[in-house]
mmCIF file of C-alpha atoms in Angstrom:
data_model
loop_
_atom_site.group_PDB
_atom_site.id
_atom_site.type_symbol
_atom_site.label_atom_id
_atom_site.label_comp_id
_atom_site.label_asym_id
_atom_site.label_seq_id
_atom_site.Cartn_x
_atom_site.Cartn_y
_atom_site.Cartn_z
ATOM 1 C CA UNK A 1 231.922 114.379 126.147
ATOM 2 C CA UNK A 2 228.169 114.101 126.869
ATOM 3 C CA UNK A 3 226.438 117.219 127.494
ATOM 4 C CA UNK A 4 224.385 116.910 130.307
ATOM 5 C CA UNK A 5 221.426 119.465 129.783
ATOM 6 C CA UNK A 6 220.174 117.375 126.997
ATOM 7 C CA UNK A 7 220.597 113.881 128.138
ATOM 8 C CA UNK A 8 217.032 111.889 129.139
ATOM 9 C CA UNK A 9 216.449 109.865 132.173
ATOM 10 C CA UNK A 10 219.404 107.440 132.287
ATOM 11 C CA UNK A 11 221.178 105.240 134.747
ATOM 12 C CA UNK A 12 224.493 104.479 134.283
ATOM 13 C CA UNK A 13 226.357 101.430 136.503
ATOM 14 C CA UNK A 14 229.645 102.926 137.697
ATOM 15 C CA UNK A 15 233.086 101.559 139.389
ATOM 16 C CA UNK A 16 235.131 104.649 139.232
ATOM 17 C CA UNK A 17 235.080 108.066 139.122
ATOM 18 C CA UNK A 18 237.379 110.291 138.475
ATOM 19 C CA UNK A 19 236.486 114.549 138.905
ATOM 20 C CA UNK A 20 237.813 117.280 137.330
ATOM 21 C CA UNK A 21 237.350 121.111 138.057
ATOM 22 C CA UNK A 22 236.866 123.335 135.234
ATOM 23 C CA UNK A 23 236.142 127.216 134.755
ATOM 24 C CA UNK A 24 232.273 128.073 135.141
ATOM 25 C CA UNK A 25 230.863 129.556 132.245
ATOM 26 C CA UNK A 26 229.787 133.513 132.449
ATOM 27 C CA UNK A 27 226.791 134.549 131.746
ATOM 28 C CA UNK A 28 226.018 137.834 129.531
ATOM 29 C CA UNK A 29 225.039 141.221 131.082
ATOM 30 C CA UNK A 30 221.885 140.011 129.795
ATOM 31 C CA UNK A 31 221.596 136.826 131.485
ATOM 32 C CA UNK A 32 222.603 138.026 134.612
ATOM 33 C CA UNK A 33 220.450 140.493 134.818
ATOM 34 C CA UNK A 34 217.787 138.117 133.596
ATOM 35 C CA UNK A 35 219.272 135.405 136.035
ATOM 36 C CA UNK A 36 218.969 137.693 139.316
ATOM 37 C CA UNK A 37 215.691 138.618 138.870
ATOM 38 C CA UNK A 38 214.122 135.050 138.326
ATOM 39 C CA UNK A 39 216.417 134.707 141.852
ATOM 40 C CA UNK A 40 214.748 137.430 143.067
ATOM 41 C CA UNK A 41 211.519 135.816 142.733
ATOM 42 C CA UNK A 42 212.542 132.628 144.005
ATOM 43 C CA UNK A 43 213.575 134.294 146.814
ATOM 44 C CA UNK A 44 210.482 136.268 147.395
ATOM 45 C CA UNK A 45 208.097 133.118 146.909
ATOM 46 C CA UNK A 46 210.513 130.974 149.179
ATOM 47 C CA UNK A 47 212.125 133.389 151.659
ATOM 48 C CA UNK A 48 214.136 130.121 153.058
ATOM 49 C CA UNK A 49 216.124 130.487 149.749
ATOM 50 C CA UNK A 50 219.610 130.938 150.229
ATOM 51 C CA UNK A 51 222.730 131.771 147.661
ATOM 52 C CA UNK A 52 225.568 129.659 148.975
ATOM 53 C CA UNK A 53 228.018 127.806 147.420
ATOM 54 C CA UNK A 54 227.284 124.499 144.940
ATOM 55 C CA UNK A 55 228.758 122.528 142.433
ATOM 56 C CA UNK A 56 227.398 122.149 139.134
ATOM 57 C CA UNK A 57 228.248 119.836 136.500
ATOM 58 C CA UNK A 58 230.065 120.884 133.069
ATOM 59 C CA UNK A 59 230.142 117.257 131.724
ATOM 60 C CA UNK A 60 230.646 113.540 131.699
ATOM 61 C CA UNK A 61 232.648 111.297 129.548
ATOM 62 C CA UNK A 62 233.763 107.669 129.933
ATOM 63 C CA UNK A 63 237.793 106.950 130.391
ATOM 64 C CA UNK A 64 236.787 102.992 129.914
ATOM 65 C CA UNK A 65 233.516 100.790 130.759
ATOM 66 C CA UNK A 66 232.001 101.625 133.957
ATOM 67 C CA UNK A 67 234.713 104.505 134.456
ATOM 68 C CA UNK A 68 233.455 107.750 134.667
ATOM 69 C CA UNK A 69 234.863 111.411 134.293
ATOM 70 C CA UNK A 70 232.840 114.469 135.788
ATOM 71 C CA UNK A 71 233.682 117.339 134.543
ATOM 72 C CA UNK A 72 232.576 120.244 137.460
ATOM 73 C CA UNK A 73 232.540 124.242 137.871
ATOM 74 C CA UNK A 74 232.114 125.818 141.523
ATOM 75 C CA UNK A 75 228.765 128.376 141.555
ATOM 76 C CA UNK A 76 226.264 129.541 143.758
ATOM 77 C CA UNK A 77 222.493 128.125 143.527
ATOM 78 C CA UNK A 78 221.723 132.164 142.062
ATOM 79 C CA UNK A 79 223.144 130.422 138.636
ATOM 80 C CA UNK A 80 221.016 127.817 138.703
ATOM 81 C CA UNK A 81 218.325 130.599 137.884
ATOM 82 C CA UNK A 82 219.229 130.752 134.611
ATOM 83 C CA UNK A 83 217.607 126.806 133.047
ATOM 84 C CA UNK A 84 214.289 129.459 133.431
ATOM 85 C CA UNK A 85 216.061 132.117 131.549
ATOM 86 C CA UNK A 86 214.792 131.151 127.982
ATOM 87 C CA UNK A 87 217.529 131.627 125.165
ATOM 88 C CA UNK A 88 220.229 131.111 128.092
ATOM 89 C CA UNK A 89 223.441 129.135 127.223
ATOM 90 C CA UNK A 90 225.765 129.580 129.921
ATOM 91 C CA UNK A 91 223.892 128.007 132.318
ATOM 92 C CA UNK A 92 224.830 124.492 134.142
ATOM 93 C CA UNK A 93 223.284 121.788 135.776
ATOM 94 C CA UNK A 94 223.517 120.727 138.908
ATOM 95 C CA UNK A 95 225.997 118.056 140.575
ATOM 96 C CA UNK A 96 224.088 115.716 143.401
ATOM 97 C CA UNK A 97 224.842 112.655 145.451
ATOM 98 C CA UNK A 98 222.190 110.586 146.687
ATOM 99 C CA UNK A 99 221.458 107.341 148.556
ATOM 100 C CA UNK A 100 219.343 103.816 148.213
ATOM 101 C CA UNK A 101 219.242 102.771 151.635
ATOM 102 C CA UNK A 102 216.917 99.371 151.394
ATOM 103 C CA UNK A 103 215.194 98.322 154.227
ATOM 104 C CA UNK A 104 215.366 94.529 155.754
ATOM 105 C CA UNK A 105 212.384 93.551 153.573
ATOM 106 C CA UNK A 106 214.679 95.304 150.447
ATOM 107 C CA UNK A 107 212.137 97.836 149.742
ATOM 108 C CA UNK A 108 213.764 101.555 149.325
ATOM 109 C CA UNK A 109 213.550 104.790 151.619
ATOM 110 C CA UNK A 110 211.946 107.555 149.701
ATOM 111 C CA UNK A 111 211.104 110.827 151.096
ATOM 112 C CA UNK A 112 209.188 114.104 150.276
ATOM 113 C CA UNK A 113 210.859 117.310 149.893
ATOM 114 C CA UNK A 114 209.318 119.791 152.424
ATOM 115 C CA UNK A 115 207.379 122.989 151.401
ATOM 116 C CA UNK A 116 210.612 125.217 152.495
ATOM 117 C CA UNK A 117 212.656 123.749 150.125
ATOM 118 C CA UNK A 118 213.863 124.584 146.534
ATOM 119 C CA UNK A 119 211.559 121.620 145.103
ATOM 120 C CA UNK A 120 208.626 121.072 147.535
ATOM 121 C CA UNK A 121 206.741 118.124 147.405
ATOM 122 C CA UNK A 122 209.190 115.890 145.644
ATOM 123 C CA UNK A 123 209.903 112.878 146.442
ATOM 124 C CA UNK A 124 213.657 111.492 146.226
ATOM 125 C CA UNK A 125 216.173 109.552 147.674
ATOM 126 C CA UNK A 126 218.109 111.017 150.824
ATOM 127 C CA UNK A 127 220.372 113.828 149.241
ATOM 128 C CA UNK A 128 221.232 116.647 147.527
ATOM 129 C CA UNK A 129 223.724 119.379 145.700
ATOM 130 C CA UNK A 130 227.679 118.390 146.261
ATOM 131 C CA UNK A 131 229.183 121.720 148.206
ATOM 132 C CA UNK A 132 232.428 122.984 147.067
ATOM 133 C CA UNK A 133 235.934 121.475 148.864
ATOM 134 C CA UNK A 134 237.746 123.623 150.532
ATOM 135 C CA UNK A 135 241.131 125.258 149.098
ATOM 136 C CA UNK A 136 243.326 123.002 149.894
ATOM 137 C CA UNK A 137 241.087 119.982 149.537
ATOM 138 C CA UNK A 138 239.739 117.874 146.704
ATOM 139 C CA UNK A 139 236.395 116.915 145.329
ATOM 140 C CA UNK A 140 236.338 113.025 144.671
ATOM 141 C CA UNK A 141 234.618 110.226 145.490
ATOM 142 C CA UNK A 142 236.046 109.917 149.084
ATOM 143 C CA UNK A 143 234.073 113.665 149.292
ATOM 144 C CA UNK A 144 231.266 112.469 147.076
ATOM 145 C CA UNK A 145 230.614 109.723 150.063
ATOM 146 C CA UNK A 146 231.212 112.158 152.713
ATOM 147 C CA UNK A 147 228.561 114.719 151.273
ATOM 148 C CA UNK A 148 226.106 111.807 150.535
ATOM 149 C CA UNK A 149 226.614 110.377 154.175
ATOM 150 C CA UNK A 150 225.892 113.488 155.917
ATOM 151 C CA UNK A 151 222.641 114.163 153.252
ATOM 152 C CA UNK A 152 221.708 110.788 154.911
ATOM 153 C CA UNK A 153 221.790 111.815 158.538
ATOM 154 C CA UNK A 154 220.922 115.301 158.113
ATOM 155 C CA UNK A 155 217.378 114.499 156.591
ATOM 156 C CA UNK A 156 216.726 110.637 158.323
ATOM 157 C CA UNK A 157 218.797 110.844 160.902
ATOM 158 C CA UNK A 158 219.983 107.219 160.015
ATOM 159 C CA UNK A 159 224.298 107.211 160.755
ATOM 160 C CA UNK A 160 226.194 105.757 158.124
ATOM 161 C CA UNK A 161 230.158 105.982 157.784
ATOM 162 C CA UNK A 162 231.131 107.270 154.154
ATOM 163 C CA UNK A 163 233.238 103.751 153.576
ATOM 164 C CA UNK A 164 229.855 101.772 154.094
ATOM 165 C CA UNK A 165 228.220 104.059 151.130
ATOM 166 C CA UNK A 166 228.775 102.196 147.912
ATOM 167 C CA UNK A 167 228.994 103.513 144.585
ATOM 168 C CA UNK A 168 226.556 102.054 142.121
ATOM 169 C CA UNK A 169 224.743 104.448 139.662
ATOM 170 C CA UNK A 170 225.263 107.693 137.567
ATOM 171 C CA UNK A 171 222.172 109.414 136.478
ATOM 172 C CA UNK A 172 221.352 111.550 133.829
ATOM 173 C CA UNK A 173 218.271 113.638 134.380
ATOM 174 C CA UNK A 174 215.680 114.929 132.023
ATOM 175 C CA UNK A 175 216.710 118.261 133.354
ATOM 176 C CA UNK A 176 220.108 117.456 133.134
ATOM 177 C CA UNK A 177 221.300 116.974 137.058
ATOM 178 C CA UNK A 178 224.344 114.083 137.288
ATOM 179 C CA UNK A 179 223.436 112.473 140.170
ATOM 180 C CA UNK A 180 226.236 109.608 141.953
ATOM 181 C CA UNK A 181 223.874 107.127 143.483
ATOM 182 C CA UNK A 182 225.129 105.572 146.614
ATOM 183 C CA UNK A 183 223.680 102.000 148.250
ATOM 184 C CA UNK A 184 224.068 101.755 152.046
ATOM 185 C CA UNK A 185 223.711 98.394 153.911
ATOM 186 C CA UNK A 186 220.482 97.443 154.673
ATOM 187 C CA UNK A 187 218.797 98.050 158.011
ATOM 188 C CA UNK A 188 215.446 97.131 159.754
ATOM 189 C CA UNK A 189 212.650 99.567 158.466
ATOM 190 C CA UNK A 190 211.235 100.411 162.195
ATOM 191 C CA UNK A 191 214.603 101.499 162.969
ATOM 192 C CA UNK A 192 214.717 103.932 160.000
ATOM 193 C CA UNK A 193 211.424 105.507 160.766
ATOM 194 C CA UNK A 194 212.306 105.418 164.889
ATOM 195 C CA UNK A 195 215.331 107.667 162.827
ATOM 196 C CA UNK A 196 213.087 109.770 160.793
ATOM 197 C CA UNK A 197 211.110 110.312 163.953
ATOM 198 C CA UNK A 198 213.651 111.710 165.900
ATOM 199 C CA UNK A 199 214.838 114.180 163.193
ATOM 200 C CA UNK A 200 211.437 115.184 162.759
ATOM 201 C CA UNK A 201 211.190 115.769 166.236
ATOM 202 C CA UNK A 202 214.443 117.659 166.417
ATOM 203 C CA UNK A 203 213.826 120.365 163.911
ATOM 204 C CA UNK A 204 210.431 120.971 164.937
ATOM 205 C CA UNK A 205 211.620 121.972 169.032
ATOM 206 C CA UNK A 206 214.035 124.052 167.203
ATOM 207 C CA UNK A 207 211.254 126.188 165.518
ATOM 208 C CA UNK A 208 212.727 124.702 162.101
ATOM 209 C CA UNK A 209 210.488 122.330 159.110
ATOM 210 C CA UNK A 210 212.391 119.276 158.645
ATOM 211 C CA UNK A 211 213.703 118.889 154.689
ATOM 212 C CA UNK A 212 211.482 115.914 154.308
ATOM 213 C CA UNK A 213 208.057 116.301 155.563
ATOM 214 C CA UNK A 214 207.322 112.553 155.010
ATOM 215 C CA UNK A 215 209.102 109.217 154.472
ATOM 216 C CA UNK A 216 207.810 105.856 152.473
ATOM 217 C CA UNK A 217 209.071 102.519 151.387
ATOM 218 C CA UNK A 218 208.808 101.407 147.516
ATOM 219 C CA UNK A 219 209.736 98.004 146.351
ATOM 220 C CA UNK A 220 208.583 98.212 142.764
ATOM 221 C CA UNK A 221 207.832 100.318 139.999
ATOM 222 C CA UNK A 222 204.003 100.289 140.704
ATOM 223 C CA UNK A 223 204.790 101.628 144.635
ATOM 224 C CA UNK A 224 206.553 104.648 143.585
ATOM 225 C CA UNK A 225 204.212 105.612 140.569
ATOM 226 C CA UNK A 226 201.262 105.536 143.682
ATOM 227 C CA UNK A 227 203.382 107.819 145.697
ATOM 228 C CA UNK A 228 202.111 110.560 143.842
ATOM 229 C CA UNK A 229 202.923 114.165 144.047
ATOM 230 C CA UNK A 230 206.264 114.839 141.715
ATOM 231 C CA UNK A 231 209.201 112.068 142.088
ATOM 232 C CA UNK A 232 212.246 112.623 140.473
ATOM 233 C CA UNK A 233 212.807 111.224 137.218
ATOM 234 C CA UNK A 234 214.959 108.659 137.566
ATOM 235 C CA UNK A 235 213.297 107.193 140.905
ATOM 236 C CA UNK A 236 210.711 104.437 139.331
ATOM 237 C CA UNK A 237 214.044 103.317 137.132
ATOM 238 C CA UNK A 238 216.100 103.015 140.070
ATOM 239 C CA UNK A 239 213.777 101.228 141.920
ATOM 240 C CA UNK A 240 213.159 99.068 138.962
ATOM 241 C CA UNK A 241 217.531 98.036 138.911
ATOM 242 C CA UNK A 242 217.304 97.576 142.855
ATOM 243 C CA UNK A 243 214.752 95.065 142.381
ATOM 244 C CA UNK A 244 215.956 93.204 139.337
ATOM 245 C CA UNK A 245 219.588 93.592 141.202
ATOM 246 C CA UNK A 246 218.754 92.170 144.665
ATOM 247 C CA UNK A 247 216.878 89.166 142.621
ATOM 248 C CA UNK A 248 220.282 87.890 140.829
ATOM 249 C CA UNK A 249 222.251 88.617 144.177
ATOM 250 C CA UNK A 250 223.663 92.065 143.990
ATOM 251 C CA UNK A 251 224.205 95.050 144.416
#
């Protein structure tokens, strides 16, 4: 099984994957102690903090080429804490979907993570933390799609039904996040920013910050790098697969 706290920047091409629940690990008295203060902070700093209810991932292994097993533990982001607890070992990282939704000219939306969030001025793909299924339902793919469909909407406002999200890329991250990469069908770019727009709109008559403060396209390597600010790791490689992808006629 790889362990995903210590894996680099990798993208792995996927056609399956299968998810599997295990226990969480517990923390010390020590690290939690340690762990709710640094959340305590957080919280202070960034008062739009909030300690609801996440998956994170406990692993990743390959049943056969391009078949994945994800090993994953319910928590609460207040765990997440503890990667800034130095010494800690029972912490996890986190589980994410997100999605590559090209634009009719095949470059990629991007956007930057607003100043209320938990990473402010990032930029990423639309997306973010898996939540939990219910008790009586299941966390797999079909769920994966749904979270990463409603990510989608909820921060561009661009509607996409879970069935048109395809699966394409697992990422390890130099922090350790697995991220499930989803590509959506293209769609003109002056629809997706009429989109963007509108959610911007939205949230701000409601008093509220939208979760991206500001949208771009990138079509290569070079127009991510000159987005500045702090992009995730893996976005100038996935841009860099999109392009050399859509050249030979997929994904």
């Amino acid at each position: 099984m790889t362990d995903p706290r210590t894996a680099g920047p990798r993208l792995l091409e996927v056609r399956r994957i299968r998810l599997v629940e295990v226990a969480p690990p517990s923390p010390s008295p020590e690290e939690r102690q340690a762990m709710d203060r640094v959340w305590e902070e957080s919280v202070r700093a960034n008062p739009s903090l909030f300690d609801g209810p996440v998956v994170a991932c406990a692993g990743l292994e390959w049943e056969q080429p391009r078949h994945a097993v994800i090993h994953w533990a319910r928590t609460t982001f207040r765990t997440f804490a503890l990667r800034r607890v130095p010494g800690a070992t029972s912490w996890l990282p986190g589980l994410f979907v997100s999605v590559v939704q090209p634009a009719d000219d095949g470059r990629l939306l991007v956007g930057r993570m607003a100043p209320t969030t938990a990473t402010p001025g990032r930029w990423q793909f639309p997306g973010g933390g898996v939540e939990p299924p219910g008790a009586r339902e299941a966390l797999d793919l079909a769920a994966l799609r749904r979270n990463a469909a409603r990510e989608l909407l909820e921060e561009t406002g661009v509607q996409a039904a879970p069935d048109d999200l395809t699966p394409w890329l697992v990422t390890h991250g130099k922090r350790g996040s697995v991220g499930v990469l989803f590509v959506a069908p293209p769609r003109p770019g002056s629809l997706l920013r009429d989109r963007y727009a509108a959610v911007v709109a939205s949230e701000t008559a409601l008093g509220r910050d939208p979760e991206l403060d500001r949208i771009a396209f990138v079509g290569s390597p070079e127009e991510a790098a000159g987005l500045g600010g702090r992009p995730v790791d893996y976005l100038e490689p996935v841009v860099t697969r999109y392009a050399a992808a859509t050249h030979r006629g997929s994904p």
